[in-house]
């Protein structure tokens, strides 16, 4: 009896630790996105230099966030390939946004759109996989799907004269909202000490 229940205790303990780490990361990502949205709203029309820096920082932060995600899942034996692919995509995007901004905001929005589609697909896949292990991933699944849609709209509307850097505010705000929901949902897994459904 003891030997059969012990593996479950180990799995549950690891699951709870992973859920705690991810919850902390999701709260951190929420905070970053909220601050980013506020700064873009404040400076997009008054300081193009600051707005440009903010555009480059956003995908660069995703690289950092993905490495933190990998570290939070260190006890998870599943392949980390999607996260490493995301690191490569976001690193390339950081450089590409910087280059595109030399040609203008529309080009940067197109790069941002392509990045949003790619990372949204990865987030969607990870959310579906983690739902089986941790539960509490439906906000990440929805966010991934919405990122794909948002990225597509950035590309389509990039040359619309009424659009600009501020068009990314809604994208980042929704991302913050979904990370917050996921963090709250993971709190149930942590508090229950078992895998949430």
mmCIF file of N, CA and C in Angstrom, residues 39-48 51 162 164-166:
data_model
loop_
_atom_site.group_PDB
_atom_site.id
_atom_site.type_symbol
_atom_site.label_atom_id
_atom_site.label_comp_id
_atom_site.label_asym_id
_atom_site.label_seq_id
_atom_site.Cartn_x
_atom_site.Cartn_y
_atom_site.Cartn_z
ATOM 1 N N UNK A 39 3.548 52.271 -20.442
ATOM 2 C CA UNK A 39 4.634 53.057 -21.041
ATOM 3 C C UNK A 39 4.374 53.357 -22.515
ATOM 4 N N UNK A 40 3.859 52.367 -23.256
ATOM 5 C CA UNK A 40 3.542 52.603 -24.669
ATOM 6 C C UNK A 40 2.447 53.654 -24.787
ATOM 7 N N UNK A 41 1.419 53.536 -23.951
ATOM 8 C CA UNK A 41 0.329 54.517 -23.989
ATOM 9 C C UNK A 41 0.833 55.924 -23.677
ATOM 10 N N UNK A 42 1.817 56.024 -22.794
ATOM 11 C CA UNK A 42 2.350 57.330 -22.415
ATOM 12 C C UNK A 42 3.283 57.923 -23.469
ATOM 13 N N UNK A 43 4.099 57.074 -24.101
ATOM 14 C CA UNK A 43 5.178 57.596 -24.934
ATOM 15 C C UNK A 43 5.031 57.383 -26.438
ATOM 16 N N UNK A 44 4.057 56.603 -26.885
ATOM 17 C CA UNK A 44 3.948 56.287 -28.317
ATOM 18 C C UNK A 44 3.801 57.534 -29.179
ATOM 19 N N UNK A 45 3.112 58.534 -28.677
ATOM 20 C CA UNK A 45 2.878 59.740 -29.489
ATOM 21 C C UNK A 45 3.769 60.910 -29.103
ATOM 22 N N UNK A 46 4.489 60.771 -27.977
ATOM 23 C CA UNK A 46 5.312 61.895 -27.519
ATOM 24 C C UNK A 46 6.810 61.652 -27.686
ATOM 25 N N UNK A 47 7.233 60.386 -27.657
ATOM 26 C CA UNK A 47 8.668 60.093 -27.773
ATOM 27 C C UNK A 47 8.865 58.826 -28.608
ATOM 28 N N UNK A 48 9.179 59.014 -29.876
ATOM 29 C CA UNK A 48 9.379 57.874 -30.763
ATOM 30 C C UNK A 48 10.581 57.037 -30.330
ATOM 31 N N UNK A 51 9.364 54.771 -27.548
ATOM 32 C CA UNK A 51 8.450 53.798 -28.143
ATOM 33 C C UNK A 51 9.219 52.735 -28.927
ATOM 34 N N UNK A 162 -3.969 54.903 -39.723
ATOM 35 C CA UNK A 162 -4.520 55.130 -38.379
ATOM 36 C C UNK A 162 -3.903 54.191 -37.349
ATOM 37 N N UNK A 164 -0.597 52.221 -35.518
ATOM 38 C CA UNK A 164 0.776 52.531 -35.133
ATOM 39 C C UNK A 164 1.182 51.633 -33.990
ATOM 40 N N UNK A 165 2.177 52.059 -33.254
ATOM 41 C CA UNK A 165 2.672 51.268 -32.131
ATOM 42 C C UNK A 165 1.574 51.029 -31.102
ATOM 43 N N UNK A 166 0.676 52.008 -30.954
ATOM 44 C CA UNK A 166 -0.399 51.860 -29.965
ATOM 45 C C UNK A 166 -1.342 50.706 -30.300
#
